């Protein structure tokens, strides 16, 4: 390694919290894993070591669905593998079909597809607040919004933050900036570590009172939660997102959905009014400075939306039942499992990074792959194993998950 490069990396490793995170992960087998093969939700690590995947967020299991790939070749025949126009120049017609279909599904006037949620946040949030507006970040919201907010702050915007669900604190910030005509509150629709749902009714009340907009990152919720939740359909129906889950309209709301989780396709979208859509096309830099989604991803998204119409409710019921089984099994063993909603994200509290590393390595040996969240990804005392469940997991998979956590208890490694 060149000396300049070595020095540069060392300084960054020492001064940035990511350096410490890297050191923690360096001690874990559940890090940067190479999958040598996949069979259902089982991943081959070596000839005699397979792990069950509880780290995937392909909630509907569409990544493994045989019907998903049917339209890829046809669309590639139509458009080539990757027409690389930025969207400002031209877009293959498949974009228009998808945008109309998604707008109809979620109930917005308009919709624009970008490759990722991160690109949307980085492009749209600084554009919304310009040089003098205010961004108000929920501290539990996804880090990519914070990254986007830092760009806005660099342009001159003010960045404030509040603790999730602390509406008194949020209101104090709104009062402080009440004369500012550009205020945007940023929240996750479904929180990525807890599976909590944003309390949209309260947020909307405040946003309306203080003439603010709410920017919702529903990367996890889109495809999983949806309209008219009931006893029979606890996650709601159609998977049309957190706003529909609450039966709200989109006044004061800009909705961002991700397709790389539930729909297993590299794409994301922003759902908004026609006027906002025209503004975003003119102001969001990824629309003109960055590339489009691969055609294969647009094709799988199109196919995924069709499959959702036919089999979506079945997938979501399976997701709900597997999650309930995991919650009951883990809690029965005395674990504190963070999950108030029944959404298929479960965080098992370990609360100590050394113990977290030890248990992560044990779980991996026992054939269970989870997402490990050590300090300083989490605050000290809040370290967790995050389990995500998909419709491609089985009852047996969940049984093995519970059994592996049970062994941790029995052999006293925590
Ligand atoms: C809540 C949330 N927002 C955004 C992202 C990033 O999404 P993308 O990969 O589409 O940029 C993630 C990824 O895990 C996420 O969990």
Tab-separated table of C-alpha atoms and ligand atoms in Angstrom, residues 57 115-119 141-145 188 190-192 217-220 258-261 266-268 386, ligand 1:
chain	number	residue	atom	x	y	z
A	57	UNK	CA	-35.376	-7.050	3.515
A	115	UNK	CA	-32.747	4.610	-8.717
A	116	UNK	CA	-32.606	4.800	-4.912
A	117	UNK	CA	-34.155	6.405	-1.852
A	118	UNK	CA	-30.761	7.881	-0.970
A	119	UNK	CA	-30.560	9.676	-4.318
A	141	UNK	CA	-34.899	8.442	11.061
A	142	UNK	CA	-32.578	6.843	8.543
A	143	UNK	CA	-29.043	8.226	8.311
A	144	UNK	CA	-29.355	8.917	4.573
A	145	UNK	CA	-31.761	11.781	5.371
A	188	UNK	CA	-39.210	7.268	8.486
A	190	UNK	CA	-41.555	2.519	9.211
A	191	UNK	CA	-38.427	2.847	11.356
A	192	UNK	CA	-35.614	0.639	10.158
A	217	UNK	CA	-38.997	7.854	3.896
A	218	UNK	CA	-41.069	4.670	3.638
A	219	UNK	CA	-38.270	2.461	2.297
A	220	UNK	CA	-39.465	-0.386	4.541
A	258	UNK	CA	-38.340	2.175	-1.868
A	259	UNK	CA	-38.562	-0.782	-4.251
A	260	UNK	CA	-35.279	-2.492	-3.394
A	261	UNK	CA	-36.770	-4.085	-0.288
A	266	UNK	CA	-33.319	-1.287	-7.789
A	267	UNK	CA	-35.715	1.665	-7.892
A	268	UNK	CA	-37.421	4.161	-5.603
A	386	UNK	CA	-31.787	-6.987	13.963
B	1	LIG	C1	-35.292	3.767	6.057
B	1	LIG	C2	-34.315	3.647	4.934
B	1	LIG	N1	-34.195	4.667	4.066
B	1	LIG	C3	-33.339	4.619	3.035
B	1	LIG	C4	-32.543	3.519	2.813
B	1	LIG	C5	-31.629	3.520	1.631
B	1	LIG	O1	-32.364	3.064	0.552
B	1	LIG	P1	-31.716	2.978	-0.901
B	1	LIG	O2	-30.891	1.748	-0.900
B	1	LIG	O3	-32.877	2.888	-1.835
B	1	LIG	O4	-30.920	4.215	-1.090
B	1	LIG	C6	-32.625	2.435	3.669
B	1	LIG	C7	-31.771	1.259	3.422
B	1	LIG	O5	-31.611	0.346	4.090
B	1	LIG	C8	-33.531	2.502	4.770
B	1	LIG	O6	-33.609	1.487	5.634
